[in-house]
C-alpha positions as CSV (number, residue, x, y, z in Angstrom):
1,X,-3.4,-13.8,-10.2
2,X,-2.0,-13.9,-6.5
3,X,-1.6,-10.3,-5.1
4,X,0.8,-10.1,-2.0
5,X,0.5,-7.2,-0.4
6,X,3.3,-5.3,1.7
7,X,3.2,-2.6,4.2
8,X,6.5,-0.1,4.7
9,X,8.6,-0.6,7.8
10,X,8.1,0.9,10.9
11,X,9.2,4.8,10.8
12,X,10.3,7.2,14.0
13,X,7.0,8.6,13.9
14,X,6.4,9.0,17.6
15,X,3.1,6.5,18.6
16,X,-0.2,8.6,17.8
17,X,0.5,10.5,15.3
18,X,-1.7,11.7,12.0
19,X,0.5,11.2,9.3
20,X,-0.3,9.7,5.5
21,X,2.0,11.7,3.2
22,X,4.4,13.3,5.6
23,X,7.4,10.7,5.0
24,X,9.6,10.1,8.6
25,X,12.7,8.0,8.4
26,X,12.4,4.8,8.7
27,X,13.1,3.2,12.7
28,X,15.2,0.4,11.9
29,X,17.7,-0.7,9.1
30,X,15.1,-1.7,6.0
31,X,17.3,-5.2,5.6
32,X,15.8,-6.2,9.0
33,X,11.9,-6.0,8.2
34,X,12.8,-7.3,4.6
35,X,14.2,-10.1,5.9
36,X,11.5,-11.1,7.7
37,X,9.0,-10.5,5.1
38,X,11.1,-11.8,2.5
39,X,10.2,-15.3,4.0
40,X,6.4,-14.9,3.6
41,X,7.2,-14.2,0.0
42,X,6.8,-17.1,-3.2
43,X,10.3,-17.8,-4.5
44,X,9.3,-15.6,-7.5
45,X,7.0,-12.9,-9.1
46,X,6.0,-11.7,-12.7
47,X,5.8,-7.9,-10.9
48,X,6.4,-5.6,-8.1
49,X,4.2,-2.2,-8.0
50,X,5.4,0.5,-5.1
51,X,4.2,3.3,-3.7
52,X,6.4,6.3,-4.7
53,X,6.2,7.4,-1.1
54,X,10.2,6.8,0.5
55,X,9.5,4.4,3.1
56,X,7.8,2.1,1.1
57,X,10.7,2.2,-2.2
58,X,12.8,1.3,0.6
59,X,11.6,-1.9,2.0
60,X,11.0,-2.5,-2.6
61,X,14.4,-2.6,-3.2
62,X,15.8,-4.4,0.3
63,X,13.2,-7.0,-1.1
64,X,14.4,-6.6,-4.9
65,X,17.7,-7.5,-4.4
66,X,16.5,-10.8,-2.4
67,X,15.8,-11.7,-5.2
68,X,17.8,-13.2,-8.0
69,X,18.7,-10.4,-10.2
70,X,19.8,-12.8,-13.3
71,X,15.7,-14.1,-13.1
72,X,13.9,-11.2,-12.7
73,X,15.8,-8.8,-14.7
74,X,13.0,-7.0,-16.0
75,X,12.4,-5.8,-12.4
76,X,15.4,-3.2,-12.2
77,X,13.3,-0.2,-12.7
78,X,10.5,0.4,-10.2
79,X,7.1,0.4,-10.8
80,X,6.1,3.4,-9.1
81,X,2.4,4.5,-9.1
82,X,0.7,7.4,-6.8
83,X,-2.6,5.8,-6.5
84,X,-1.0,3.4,-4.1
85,X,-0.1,6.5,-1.4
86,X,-1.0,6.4,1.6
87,X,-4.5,8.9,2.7
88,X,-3.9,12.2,2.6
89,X,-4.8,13.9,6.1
90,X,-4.0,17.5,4.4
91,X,-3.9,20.2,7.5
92,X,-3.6,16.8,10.3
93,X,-0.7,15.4,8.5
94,X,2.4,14.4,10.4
95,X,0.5,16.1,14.0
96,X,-0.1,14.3,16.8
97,X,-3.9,13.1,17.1
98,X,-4.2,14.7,20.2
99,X,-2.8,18.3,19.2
100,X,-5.5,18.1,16.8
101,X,-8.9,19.6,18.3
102,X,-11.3,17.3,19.1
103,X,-14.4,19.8,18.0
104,X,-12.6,18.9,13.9
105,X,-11.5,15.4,15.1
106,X,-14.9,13.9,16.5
107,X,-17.2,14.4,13.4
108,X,-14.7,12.7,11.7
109,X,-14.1,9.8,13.1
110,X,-17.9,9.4,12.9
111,X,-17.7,9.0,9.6
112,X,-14.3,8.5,8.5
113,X,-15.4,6.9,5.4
114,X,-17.1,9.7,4.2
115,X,-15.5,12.8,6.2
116,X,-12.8,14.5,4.7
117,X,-9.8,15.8,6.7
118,X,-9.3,19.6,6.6
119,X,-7.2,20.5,3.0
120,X,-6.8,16.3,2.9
121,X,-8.5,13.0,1.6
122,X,-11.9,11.3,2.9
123,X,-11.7,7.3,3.0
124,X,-13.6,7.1,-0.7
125,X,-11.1,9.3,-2.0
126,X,-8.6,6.7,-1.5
127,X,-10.9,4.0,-2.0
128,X,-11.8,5.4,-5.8
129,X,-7.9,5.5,-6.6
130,X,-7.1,2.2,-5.1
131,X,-10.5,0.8,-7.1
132,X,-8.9,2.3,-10.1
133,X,-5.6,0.6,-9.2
134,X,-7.1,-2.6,-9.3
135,X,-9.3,-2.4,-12.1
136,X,-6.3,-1.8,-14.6
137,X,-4.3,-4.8,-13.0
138,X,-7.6,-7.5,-12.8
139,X,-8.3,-9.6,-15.9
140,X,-8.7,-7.7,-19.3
141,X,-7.5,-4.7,-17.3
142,X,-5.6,-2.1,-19.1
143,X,-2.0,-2.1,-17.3
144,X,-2.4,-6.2,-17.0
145,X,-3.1,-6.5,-20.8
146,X,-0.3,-4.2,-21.4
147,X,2.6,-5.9,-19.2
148,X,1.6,-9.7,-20.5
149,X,1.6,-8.3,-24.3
150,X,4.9,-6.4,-23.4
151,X,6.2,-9.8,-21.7
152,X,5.1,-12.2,-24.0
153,X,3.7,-14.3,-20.6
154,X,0.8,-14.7,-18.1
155,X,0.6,-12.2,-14.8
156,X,0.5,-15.1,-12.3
157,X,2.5,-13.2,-9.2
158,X,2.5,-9.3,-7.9
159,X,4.2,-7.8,-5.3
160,X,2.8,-4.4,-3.9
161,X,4.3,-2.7,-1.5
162,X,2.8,0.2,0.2
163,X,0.9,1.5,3.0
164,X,-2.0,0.6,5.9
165,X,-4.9,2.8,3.8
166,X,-4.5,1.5,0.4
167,X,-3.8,-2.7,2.1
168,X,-7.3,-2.2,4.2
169,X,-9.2,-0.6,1.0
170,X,-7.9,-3.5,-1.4
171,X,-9.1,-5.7,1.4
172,X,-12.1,-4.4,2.0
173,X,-12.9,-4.7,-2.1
174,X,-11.8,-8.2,-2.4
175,X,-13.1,-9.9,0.8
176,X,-16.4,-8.2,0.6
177,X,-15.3,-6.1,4.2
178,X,-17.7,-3.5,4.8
179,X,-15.6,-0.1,4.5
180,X,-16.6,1.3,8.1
181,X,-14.9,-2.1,9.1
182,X,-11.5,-1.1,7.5
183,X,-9.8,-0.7,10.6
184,X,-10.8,-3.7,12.9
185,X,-8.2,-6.1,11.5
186,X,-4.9,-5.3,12.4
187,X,-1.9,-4.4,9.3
188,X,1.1,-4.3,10.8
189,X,4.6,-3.1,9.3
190,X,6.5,-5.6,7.5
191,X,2.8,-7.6,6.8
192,X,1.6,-9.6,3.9
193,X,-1.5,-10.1,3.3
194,X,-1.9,-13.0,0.0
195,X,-4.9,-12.2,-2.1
196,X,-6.0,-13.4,-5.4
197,X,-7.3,-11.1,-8.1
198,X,-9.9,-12.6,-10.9
C-alpha cells in the first residue's frame, strides 16, 4: 500500500517555540499550502486518516474537496484518530524554548528519545502509538482488514495528514532510521513524504 504522508500548514507560532498539542491558528489561508501539496498527490486514494488536532483537519478538508467528490464519496466523514497527534510536551507546551530553563531542558535533549517532558510525552511514547497506528493499517492489520471487507476492494492509496513527531517516527520505522536520528532530515509544512507499507 503507498502511504503519503502530510504535515499541517505553517501556524503563527512565533519561531522557537515548544508546542505539540497547544493548537495556534494557522499563518496563511489553508487553500494555499493545499494547493501546493495537492500537486505531489496521486490523482486518487482508497483513504485519508487525520490527526484530530485543528490545523491538521484543516489542510484534510482544503485537500478533500480537491478532490472529486462524486469518486471518493465515501471520504465525507473524516477519519480522525488521536494516535496520530503531535508529542505532548505537557508543562513546555506552547512556551518558547528559551523561557524554559535550561537545568530541565539539557537532560532532555540528551536523550529526547527516552526523556520525558515535565507532565508531557517522551519520544517512545509517541513512537509506541504511532507503531500501533501502523500495525492496524499494514497487511492483515485490524483497521486495514476492516475497511477492505467494509469496501468490498484492495487498500492500494492512504493519505495521512498530521504532524512533524508522528511523520519522523513512521519514518524512522519504515526506513530502518535510527530514532536518535529522527530530527536530522528536515519535514517541512505542506510536505509529503511517499512510503510504502507491506
Amino acid at each position: 500500500m503507498d502511504l503519503y504522508l502530510i504535515r499541517h500548514p505553517e501556524t503563527i507560532a512565533p519561531k522557537g517555540t515548544c508546542y505539540g498539542r497547544t493548537d495556534f491558528p494557522l499563518k496563511y489561508p489553508v487553500e494555499d499550502t493545499a494547493e501546493t501539496t495537492f500537486a505531489h498527490l496521486p490523482p486518487n486514494f482508497d483513504h485519508l486518516v487525520v490527526s484530530p488536532a485543528p490545523r491538521a483537519v484543516k489542510l484534510a478538508n482544503a485537500l478533500l474537496s480537491k478532490y472529486n467528490p462524486n469518486e471518493n464519496a465515501y471520504h465525507t466523514q473524516l477519519n480522525r484518530d488521536e494516535r496520530l497527534l503531535e508529542m505532548d510536551f505537557g508543562d513546555w507546551d506552547g512556551k518558547l524554548w528559551e523561557e524554559i530553563p535550561r537545568k530541565d531542558t539539557i537532560p532532555w535533549m540528551k536523550d529526547f528519545v527516552n526523556a520525558r517532558t515535565p507532565n508531557g510525552e517522551a519520544f517512545t511514547d509517541l513512537i509506541k502509538r504511532v507503531d500501533q497506528f501502523l500495525d492496524d493499517w499494514k497487511t492483515h492489520g485490524a483497521l486495514r482488514e476492516n475497511w477492505e471487507k467494509t469496501n468490498k476492494q484492495k487498500l492500494n492509496v492512504m493519505i495521512v495528514v498530521c504532524h512533524s513527531g508522528p511523520i519522523r517516527a513512521i519514518l524512522c520505522r519504515l526506513q530502518g532510521i535510527p530514532h536518535e536520528e529522527a530530527f536530522k532530515s528536515p519535514v517541512d509544512f505542506g510536505s509529503v513524504h511517499k512510503l510504502t507499507i507491506p
